mmCIF file of C-alpha atoms in Angstrom:
data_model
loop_
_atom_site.group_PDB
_atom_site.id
_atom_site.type_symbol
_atom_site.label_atom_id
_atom_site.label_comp_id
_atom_site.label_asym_id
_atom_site.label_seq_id
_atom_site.Cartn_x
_atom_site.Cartn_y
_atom_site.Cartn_z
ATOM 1 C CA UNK A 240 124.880 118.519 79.046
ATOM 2 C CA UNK A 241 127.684 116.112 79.860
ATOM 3 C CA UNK A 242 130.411 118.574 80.500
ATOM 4 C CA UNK A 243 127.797 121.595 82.290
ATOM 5 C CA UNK A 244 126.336 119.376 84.156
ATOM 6 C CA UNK A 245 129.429 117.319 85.147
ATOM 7 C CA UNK A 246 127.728 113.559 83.977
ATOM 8 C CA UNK A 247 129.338 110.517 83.496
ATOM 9 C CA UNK A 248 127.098 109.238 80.816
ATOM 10 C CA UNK A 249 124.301 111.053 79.645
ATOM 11 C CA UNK A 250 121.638 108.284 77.176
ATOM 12 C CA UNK A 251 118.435 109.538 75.789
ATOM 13 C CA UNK A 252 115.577 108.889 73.547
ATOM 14 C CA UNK A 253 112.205 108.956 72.705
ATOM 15 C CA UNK A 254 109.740 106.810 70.373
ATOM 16 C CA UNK A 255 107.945 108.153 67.069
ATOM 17 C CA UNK A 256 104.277 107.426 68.649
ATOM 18 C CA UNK A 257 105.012 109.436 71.689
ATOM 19 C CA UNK A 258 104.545 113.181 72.274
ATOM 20 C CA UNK A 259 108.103 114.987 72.715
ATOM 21 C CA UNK A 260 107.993 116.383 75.725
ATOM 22 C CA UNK A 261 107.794 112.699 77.086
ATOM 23 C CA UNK A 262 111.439 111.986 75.747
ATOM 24 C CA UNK A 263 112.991 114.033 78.833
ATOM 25 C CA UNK A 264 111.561 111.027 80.960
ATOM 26 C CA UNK A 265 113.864 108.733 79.378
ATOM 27 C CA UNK A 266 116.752 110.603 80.170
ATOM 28 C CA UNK A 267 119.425 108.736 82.805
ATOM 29 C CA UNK A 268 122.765 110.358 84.305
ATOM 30 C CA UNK A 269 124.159 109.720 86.826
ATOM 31 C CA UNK A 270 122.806 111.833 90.184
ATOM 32 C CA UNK A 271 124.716 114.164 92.535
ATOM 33 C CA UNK A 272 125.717 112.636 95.980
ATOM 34 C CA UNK A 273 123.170 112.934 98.750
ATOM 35 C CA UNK A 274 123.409 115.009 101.539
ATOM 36 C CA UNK A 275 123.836 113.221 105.310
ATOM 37 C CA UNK A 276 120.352 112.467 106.277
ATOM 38 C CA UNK A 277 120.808 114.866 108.925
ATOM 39 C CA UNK A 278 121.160 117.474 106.728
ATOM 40 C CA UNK A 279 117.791 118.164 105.039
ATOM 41 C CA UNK A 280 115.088 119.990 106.697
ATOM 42 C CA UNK A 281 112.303 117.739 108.322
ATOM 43 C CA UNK A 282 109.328 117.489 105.346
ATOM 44 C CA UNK A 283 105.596 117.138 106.624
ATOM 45 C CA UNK A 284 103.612 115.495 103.986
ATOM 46 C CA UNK A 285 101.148 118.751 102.779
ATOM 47 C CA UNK A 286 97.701 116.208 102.372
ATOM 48 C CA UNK A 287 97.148 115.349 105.546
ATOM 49 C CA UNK A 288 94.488 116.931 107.109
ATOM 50 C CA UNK A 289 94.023 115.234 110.683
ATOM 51 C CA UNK A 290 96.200 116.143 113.024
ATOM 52 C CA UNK A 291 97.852 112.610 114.090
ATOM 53 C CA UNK A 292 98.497 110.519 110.967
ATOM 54 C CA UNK A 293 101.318 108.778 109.000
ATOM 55 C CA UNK A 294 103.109 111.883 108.453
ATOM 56 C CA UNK A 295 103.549 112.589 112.364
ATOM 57 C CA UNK A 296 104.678 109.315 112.706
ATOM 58 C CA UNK A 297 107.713 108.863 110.020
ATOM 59 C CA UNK A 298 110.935 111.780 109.532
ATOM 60 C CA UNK A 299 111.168 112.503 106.076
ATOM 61 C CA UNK A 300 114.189 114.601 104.695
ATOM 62 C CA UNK A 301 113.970 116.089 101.197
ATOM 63 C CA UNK A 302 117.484 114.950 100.023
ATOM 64 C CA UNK A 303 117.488 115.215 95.846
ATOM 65 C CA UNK A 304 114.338 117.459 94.099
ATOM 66 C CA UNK A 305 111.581 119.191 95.511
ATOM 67 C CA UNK A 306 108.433 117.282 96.931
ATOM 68 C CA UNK A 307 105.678 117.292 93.995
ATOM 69 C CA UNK A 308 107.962 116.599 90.734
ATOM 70 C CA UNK A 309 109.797 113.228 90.349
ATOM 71 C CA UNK A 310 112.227 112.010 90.348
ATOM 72 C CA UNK A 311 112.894 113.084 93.684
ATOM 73 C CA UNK A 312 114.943 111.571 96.750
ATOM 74 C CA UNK A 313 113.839 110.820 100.351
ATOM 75 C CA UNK A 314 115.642 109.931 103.390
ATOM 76 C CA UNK A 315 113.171 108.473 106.106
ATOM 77 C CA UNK A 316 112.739 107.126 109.612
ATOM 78 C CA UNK A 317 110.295 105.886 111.083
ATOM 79 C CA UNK A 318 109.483 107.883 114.582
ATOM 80 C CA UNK A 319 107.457 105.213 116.206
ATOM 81 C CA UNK A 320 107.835 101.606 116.357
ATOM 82 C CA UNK A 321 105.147 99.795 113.905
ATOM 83 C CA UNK A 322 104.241 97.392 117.321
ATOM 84 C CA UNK A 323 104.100 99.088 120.440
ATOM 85 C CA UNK A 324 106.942 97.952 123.066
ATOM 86 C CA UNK A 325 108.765 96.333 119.763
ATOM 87 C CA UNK A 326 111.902 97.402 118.108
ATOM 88 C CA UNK A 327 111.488 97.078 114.314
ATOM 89 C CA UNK A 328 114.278 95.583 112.299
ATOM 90 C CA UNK A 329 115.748 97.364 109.608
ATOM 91 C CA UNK A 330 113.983 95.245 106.919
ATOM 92 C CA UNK A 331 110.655 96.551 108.736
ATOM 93 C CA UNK A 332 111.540 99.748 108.843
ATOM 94 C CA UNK A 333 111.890 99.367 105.142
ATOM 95 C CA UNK A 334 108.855 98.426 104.146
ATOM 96 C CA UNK A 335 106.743 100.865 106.417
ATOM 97 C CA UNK A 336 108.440 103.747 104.620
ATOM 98 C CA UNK A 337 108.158 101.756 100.864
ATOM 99 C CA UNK A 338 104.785 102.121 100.983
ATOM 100 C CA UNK A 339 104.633 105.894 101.469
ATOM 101 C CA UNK A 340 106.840 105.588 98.175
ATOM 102 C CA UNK A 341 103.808 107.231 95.990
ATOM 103 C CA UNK A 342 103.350 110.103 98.569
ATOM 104 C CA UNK A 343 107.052 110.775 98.494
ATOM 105 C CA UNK A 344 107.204 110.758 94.655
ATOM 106 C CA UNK A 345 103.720 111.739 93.928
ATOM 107 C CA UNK A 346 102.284 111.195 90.236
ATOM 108 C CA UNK A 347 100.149 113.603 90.271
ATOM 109 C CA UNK A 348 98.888 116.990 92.073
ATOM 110 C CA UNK A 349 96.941 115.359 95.298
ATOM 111 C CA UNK A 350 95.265 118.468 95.211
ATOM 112 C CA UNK A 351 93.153 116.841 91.823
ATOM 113 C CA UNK A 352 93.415 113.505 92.122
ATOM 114 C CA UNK A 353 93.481 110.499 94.462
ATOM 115 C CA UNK A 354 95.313 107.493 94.505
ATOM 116 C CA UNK A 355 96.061 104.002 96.032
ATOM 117 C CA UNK A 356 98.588 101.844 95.820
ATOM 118 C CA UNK A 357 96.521 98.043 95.540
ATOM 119 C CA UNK A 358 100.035 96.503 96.018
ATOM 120 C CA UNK A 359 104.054 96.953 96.570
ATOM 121 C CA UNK A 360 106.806 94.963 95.961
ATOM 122 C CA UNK A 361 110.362 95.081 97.251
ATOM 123 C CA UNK A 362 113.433 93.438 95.995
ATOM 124 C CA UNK A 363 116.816 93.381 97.822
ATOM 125 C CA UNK A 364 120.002 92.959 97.135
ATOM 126 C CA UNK A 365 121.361 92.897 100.447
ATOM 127 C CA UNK A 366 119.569 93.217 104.182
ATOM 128 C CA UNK A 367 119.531 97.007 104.881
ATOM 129 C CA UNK A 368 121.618 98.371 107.870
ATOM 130 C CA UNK A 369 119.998 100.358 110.710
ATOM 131 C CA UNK A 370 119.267 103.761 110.657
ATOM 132 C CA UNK A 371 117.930 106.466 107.808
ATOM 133 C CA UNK A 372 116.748 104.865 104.597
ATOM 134 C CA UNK A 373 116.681 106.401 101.289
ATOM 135 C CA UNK A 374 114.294 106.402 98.269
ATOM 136 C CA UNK A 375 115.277 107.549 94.555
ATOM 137 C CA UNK A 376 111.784 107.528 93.570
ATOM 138 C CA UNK A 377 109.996 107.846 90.072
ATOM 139 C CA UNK A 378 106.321 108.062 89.403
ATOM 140 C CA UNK A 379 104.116 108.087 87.264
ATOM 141 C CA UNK A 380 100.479 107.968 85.636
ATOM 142 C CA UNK A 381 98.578 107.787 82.615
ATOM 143 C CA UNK A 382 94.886 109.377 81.937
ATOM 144 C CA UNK A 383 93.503 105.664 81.877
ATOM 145 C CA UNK A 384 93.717 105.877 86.023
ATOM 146 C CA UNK A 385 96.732 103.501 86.023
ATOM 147 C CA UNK A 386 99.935 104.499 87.443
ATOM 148 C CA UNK A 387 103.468 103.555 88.847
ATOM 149 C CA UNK A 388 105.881 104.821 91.873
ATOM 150 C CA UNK A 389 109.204 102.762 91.908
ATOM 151 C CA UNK A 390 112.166 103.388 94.110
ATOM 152 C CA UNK A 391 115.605 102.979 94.155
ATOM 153 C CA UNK A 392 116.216 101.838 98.128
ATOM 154 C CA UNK A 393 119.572 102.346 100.049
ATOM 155 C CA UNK A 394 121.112 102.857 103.097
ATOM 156 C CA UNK A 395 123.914 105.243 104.757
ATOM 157 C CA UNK A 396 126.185 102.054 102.985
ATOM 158 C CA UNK A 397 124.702 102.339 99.058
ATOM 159 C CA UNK A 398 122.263 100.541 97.339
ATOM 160 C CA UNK A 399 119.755 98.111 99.095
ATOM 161 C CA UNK A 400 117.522 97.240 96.471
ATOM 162 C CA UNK A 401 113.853 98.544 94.889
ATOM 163 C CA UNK A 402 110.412 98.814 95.686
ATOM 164 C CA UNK A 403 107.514 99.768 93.280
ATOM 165 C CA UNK A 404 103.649 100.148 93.667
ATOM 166 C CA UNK A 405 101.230 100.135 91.104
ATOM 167 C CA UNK A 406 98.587 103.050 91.383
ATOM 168 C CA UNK A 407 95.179 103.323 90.694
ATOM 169 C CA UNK A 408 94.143 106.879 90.195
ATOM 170 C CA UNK A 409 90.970 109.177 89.546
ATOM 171 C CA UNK A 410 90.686 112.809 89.160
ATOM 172 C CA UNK A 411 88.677 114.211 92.457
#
């Protein structure tokens, strides 16, 4: 895998009370550049069923995966200002697309199940710069109803910092 796929480092395991197809989760290398934000088609979240809603109001760009597996990678805008007649700041901007984390990287078909994300946290390593934001995201859930969505967060500059929510979930 190292030399078709062009890795650096390639790790992997699994544990003997775990089911094998599991182990694949466990797998790190390291990920193909991103494309320029700009690049990307626009992505409408596919649950929303009113008309105006979060999704009209944020630019999402597919950048790394495919919308409905994880991990996958976001770039994101916001299209409105959270405050009418206020210009966000970057650390703002941040957090109102954070919290979309689980609907970027969803854990499970929305189609069959519901969740919620009771809280988020974000940790940064720097203050992020202006402009697109991006989201290496990785979710999760188990069939107890409990589940994660954590991202890696950067900028047009590299890394930022992380976010992650925990999920509660229950089949519809």
């Amino acid at each position: 895998a190292i030399e078709e796929f062009g890795f650096d480092v390639c790790m992997g395991g699994a544990r003997r009370d775990e089911e094998k197809s599991r182990a694949k989760e466990r797998i790190f290398s390291v990920r193909v550049p991103w494309p320029a934000p700009e690049t990307p088609p626009s992505f409408v979240f596919p649950f929303f069923t009113a008309e105006l809603a979060y999704h009209t109001a944020v630019d999402l760009r597919c950048a790394v995966g495919a919308w409905g597996t994880t991990p996958v990678g976001f770039w994101g805008q916001p299209r409105v200002p959270l405050v009418a007649g206020e210009t966000p700041l970057p650390l703002e901007r941040l957090v109102i697309l954070a919290d979309a984390q689980s609907g970027m990287g969803v854990p499970a078909d929305p189609a069959t199940h519901t969740f919620v994300n009771p809280d988020m946290h974000v940790f940064l390593e720097r203050s992020p710069a202006d402009g697109w934001l991006g989201f290496d995201i990785r979710s999760g859930a188990s069939d107890t109803g409990m589940g994660l969505a954590q991202s890696a967060l950067r900028d047009r500059h590299g890394a930022v910092g992380r976010a992650a929510q925990s999920l509660l979930m229950v089949a519809r």
